[in-house]
Short mmCIF file of N, CA, C and O in Angstrom, two decimals:
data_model
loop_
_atom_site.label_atom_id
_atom_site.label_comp_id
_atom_site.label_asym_id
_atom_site.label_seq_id
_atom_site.Cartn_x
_atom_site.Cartn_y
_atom_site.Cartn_z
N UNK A 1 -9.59 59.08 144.10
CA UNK A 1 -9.68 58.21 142.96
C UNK A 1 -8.80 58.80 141.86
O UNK A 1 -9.05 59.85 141.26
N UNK A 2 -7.38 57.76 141.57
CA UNK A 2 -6.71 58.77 140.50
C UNK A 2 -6.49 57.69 139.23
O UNK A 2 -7.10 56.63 139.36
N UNK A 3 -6.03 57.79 138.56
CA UNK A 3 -5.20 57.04 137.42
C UNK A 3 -4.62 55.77 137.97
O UNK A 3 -4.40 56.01 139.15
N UNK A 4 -4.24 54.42 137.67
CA UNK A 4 -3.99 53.28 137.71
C UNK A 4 -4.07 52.75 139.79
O UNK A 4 -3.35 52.05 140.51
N UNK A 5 -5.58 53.73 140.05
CA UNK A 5 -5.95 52.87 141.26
C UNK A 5 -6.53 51.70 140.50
O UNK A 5 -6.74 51.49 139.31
N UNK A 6 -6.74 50.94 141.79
CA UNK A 6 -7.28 49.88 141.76
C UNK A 6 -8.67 49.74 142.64
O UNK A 6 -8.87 49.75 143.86
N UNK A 7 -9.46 49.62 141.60
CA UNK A 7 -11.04 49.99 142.41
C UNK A 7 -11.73 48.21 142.37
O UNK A 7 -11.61 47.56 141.33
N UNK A 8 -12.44 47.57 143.61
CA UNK A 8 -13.15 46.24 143.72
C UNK A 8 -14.73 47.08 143.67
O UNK A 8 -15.12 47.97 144.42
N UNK A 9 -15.56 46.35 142.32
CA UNK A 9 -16.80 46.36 142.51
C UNK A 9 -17.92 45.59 143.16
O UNK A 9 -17.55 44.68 143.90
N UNK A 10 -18.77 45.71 143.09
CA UNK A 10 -19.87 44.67 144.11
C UNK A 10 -19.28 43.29 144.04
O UNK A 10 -19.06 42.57 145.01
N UNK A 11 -19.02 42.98 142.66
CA UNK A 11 -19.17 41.82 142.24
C UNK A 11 -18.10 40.76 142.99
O UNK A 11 -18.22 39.55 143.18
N UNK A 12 -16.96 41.71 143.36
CA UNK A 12 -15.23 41.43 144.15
C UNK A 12 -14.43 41.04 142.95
O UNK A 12 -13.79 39.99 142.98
N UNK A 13 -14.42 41.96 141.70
CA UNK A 13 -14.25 41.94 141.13
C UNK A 13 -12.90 43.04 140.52
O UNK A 13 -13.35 44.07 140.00
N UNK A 14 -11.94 42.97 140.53
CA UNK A 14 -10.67 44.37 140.73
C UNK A 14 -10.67 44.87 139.16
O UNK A 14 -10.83 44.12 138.20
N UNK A 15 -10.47 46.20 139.08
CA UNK A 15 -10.46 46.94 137.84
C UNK A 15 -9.16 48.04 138.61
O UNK A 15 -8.99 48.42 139.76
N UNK A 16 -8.37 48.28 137.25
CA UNK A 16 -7.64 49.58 137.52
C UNK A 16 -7.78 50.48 136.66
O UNK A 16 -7.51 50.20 135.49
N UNK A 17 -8.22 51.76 137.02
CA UNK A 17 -8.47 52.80 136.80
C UNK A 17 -7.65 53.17 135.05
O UNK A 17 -6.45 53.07 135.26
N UNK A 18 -7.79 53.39 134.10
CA UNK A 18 -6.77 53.87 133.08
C UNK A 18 -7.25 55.28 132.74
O UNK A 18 -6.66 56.20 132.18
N UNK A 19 -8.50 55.20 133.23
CA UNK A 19 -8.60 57.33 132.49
C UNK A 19 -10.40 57.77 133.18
O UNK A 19 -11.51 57.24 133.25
N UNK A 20 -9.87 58.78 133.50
CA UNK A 20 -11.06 59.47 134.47
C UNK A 20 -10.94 61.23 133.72
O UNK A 20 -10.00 62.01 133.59
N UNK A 21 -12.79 61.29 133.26
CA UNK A 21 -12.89 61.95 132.92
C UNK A 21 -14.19 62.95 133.58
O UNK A 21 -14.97 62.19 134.16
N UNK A 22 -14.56 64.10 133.65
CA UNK A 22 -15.04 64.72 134.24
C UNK A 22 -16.27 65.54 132.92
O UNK A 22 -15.89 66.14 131.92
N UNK A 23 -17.78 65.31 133.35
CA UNK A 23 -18.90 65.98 132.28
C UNK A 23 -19.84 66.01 133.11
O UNK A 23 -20.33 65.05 133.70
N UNK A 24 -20.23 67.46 133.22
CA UNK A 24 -21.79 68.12 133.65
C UNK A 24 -21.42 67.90 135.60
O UNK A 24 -22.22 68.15 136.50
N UNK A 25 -20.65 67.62 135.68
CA UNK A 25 -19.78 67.80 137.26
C UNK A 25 -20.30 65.77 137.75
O UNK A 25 -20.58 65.14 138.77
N UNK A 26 -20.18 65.47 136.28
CA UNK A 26 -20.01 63.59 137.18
C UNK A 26 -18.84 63.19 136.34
O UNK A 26 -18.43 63.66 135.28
N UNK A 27 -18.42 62.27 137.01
CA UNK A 27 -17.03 61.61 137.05
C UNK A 27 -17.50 60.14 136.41
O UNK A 27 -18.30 59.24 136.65
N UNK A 28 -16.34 60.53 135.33
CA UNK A 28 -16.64 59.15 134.83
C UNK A 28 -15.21 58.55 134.45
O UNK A 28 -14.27 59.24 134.05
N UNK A 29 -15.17 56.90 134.66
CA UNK A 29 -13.91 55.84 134.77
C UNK A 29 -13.82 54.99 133.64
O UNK A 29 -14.75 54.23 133.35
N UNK A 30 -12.85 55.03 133.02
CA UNK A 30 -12.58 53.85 131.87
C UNK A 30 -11.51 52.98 132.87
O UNK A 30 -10.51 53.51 133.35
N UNK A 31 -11.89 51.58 133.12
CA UNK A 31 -11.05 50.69 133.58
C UNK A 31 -10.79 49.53 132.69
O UNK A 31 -11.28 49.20 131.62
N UNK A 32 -9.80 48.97 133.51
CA UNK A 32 -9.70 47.27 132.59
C UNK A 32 -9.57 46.27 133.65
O UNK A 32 -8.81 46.52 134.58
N UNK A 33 -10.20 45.21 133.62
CA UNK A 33 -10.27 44.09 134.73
C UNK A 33 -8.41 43.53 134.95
O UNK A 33 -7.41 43.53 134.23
N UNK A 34 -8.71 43.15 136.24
CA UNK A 34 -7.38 42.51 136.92
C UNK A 34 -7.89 41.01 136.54
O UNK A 34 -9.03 40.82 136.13
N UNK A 35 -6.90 39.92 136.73
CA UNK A 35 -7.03 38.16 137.04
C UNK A 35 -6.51 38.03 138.57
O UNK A 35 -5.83 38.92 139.09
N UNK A 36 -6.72 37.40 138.94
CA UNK A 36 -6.31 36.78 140.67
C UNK A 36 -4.62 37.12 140.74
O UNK A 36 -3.98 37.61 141.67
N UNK A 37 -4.20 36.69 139.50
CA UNK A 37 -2.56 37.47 139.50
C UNK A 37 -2.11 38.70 139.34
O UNK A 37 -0.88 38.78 139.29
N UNK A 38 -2.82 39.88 139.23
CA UNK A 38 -2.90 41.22 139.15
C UNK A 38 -2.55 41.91 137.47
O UNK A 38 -2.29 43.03 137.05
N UNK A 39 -2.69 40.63 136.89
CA UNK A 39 -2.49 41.10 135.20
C UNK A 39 -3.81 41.35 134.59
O UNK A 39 -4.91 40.91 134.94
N UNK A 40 -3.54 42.08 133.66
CA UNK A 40 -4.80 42.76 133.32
C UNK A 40 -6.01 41.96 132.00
O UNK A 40 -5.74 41.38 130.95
N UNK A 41 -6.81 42.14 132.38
CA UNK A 41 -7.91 40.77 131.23
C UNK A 41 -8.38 41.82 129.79
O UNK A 41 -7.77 42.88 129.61
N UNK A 42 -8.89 41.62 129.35
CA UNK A 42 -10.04 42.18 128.46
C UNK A 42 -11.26 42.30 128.72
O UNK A 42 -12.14 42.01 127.92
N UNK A 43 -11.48 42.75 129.90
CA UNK A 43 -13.06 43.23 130.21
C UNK A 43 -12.84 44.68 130.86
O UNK A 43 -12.53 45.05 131.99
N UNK A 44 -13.20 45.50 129.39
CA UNK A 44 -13.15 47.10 129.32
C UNK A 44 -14.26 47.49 130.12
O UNK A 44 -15.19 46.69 130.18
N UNK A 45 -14.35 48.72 130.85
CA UNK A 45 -15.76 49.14 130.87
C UNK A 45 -15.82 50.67 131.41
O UNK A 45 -15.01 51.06 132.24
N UNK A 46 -16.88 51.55 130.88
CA UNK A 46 -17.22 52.44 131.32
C UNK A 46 -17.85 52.82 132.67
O UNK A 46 -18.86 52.16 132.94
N UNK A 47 -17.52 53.65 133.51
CA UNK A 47 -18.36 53.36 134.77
C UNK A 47 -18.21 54.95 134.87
O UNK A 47 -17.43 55.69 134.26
N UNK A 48 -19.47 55.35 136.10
CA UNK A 48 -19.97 56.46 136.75
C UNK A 48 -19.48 56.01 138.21
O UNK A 48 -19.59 55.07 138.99
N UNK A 49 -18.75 57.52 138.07
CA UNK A 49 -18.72 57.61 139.77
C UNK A 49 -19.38 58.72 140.94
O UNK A 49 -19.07 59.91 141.08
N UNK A 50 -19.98 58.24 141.41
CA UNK A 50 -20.87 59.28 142.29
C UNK A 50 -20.00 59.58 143.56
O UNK A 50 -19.37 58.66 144.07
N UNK A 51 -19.95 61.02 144.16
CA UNK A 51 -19.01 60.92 145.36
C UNK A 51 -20.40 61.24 146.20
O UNK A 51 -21.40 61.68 145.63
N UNK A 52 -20.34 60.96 147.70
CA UNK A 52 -21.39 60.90 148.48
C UNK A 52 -20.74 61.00 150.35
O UNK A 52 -20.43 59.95 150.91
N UNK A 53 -20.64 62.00 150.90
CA UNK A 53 -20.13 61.95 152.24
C UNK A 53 -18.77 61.20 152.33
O UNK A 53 -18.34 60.46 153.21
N UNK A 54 -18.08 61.71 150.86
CA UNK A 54 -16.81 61.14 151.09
C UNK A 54 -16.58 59.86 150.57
O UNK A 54 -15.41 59.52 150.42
N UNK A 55 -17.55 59.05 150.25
CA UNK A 55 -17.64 57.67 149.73
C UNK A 55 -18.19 57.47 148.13
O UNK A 55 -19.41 57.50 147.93
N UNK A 56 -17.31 57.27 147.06
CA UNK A 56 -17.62 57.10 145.96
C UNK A 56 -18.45 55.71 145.82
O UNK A 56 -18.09 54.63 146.29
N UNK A 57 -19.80 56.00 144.97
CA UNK A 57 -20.42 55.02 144.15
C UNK A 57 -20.72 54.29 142.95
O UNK A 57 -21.72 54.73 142.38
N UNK A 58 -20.17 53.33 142.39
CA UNK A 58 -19.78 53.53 141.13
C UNK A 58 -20.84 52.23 140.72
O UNK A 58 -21.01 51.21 141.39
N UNK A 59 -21.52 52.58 139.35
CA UNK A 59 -22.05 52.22 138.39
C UNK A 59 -21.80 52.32 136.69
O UNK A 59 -21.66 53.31 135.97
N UNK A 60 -21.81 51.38 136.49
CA UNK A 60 -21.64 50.62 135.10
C UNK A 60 -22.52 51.27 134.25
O UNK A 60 -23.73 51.06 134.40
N UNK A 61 -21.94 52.39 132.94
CA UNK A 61 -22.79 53.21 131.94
C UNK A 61 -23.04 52.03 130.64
O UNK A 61 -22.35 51.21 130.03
N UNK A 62 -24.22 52.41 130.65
CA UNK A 62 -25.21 51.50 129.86
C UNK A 62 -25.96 51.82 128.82
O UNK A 62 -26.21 51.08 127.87
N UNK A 63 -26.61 53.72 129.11
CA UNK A 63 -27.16 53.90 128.61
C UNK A 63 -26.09 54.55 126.87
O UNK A 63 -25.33 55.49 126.69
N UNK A 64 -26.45 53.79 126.26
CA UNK A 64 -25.83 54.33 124.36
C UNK A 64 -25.74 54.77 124.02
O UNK A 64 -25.16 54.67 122.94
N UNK A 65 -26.54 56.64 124.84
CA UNK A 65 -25.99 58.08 124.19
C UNK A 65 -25.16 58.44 124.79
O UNK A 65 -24.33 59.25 124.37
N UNK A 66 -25.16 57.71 126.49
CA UNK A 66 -24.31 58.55 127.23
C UNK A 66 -23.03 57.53 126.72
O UNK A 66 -22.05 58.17 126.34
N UNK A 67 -22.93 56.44 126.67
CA UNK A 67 -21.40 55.65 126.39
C UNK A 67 -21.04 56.34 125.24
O UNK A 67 -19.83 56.59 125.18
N UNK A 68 -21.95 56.86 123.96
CA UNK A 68 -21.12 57.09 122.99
C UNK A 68 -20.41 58.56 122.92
O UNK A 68 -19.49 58.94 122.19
N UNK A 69 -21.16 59.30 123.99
CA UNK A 69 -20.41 60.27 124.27
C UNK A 69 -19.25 60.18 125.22
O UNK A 69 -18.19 60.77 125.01
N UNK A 70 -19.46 59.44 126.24
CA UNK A 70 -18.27 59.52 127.40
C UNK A 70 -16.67 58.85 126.31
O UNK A 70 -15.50 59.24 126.26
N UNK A 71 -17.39 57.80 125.64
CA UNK A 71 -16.00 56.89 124.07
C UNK A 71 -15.28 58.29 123.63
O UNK A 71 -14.06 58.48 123.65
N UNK A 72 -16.22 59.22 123.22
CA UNK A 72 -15.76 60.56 122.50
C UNK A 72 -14.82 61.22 123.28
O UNK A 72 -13.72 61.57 122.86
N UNK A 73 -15.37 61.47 124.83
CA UNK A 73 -14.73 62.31 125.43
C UNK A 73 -13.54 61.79 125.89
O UNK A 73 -12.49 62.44 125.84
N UNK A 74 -13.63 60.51 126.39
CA UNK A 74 -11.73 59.65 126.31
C UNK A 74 -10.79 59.94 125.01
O UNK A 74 -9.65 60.38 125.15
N UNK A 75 -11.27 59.69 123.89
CA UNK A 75 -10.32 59.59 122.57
C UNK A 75 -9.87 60.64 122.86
O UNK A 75 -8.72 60.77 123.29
N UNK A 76 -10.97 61.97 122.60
CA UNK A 76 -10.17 63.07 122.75
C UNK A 76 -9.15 63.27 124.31
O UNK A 76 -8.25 64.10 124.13
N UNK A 77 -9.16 62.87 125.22
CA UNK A 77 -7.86 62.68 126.58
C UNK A 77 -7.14 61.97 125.83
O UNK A 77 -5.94 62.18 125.98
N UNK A 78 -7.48 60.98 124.87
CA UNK A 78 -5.89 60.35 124.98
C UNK A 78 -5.19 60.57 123.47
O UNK A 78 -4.20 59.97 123.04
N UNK A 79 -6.09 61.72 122.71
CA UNK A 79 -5.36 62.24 121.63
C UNK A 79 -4.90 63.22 122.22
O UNK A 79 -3.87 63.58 121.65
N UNK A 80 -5.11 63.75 122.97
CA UNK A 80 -4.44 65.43 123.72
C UNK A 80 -3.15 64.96 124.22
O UNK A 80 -2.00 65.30 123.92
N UNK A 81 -3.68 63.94 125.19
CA UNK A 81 -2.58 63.25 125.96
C UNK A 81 -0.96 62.80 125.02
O UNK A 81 0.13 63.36 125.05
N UNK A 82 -1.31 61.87 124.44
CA UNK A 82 -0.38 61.20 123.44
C UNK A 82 0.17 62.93 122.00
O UNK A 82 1.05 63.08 121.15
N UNK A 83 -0.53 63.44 122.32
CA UNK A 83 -0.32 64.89 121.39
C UNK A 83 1.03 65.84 122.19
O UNK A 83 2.07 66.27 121.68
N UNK A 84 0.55 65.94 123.60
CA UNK A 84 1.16 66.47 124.58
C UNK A 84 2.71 66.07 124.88
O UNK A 84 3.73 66.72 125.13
N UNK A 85 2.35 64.56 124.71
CA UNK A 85 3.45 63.83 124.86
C UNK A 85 4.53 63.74 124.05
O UNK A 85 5.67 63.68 124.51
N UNK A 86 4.24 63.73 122.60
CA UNK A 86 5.05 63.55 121.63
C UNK A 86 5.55 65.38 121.55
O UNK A 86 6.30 65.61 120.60
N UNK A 87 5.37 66.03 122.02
CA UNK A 87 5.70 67.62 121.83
C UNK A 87 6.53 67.25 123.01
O UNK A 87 7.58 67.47 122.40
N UNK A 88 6.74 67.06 123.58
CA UNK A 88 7.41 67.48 124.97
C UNK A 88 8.68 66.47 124.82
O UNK A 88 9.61 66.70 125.59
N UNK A 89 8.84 65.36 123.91
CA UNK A 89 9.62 64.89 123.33
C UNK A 89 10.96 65.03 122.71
O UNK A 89 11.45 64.08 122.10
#
């Protein structure tokens, strides 16, 4: 599971991957929904990924301490990131 995969949930529903972050050894996914034409919608979402005999399980974060921390822990990837970037410039 890396950066701009493309993951289908229960629903058959396509999301691609934009930032995967790692807390307390679980994996967690910021995606953005696909349309039937592979362009991307406005349905953001946080998700958990569980790995299991090789097979990831992924669920939709819900609970409001953990989203407002996992929000925290992206900004900071993509202030490092975009920080990183403009130095190397």
């Amino acid at each position: 599971m890396n950066k701009e995969d493309v993951i289908t949930l229960e629903n058959n529903k396509e999301y691609v991957i934009l930032d995967i972050a790692e807390f307390n050894n679980e994996k967690y996914l910021y995606v953005v929904g696909l349309t039937p034409e592979e362009e991307t919608n406005t349905d953001y979402k946080y998700l958990k990924a569980t790995e299991e005999n090789n097979e990831y399980y992924i669920e939709e974060v819900t609970n409001p301490k953990v989203l407002d921390f996992i929000v925290t822990l992206f900004t900071v990837n993509y202030l490092n990131e975009s920080t990183n970037a403009e130095q190397a410039a």
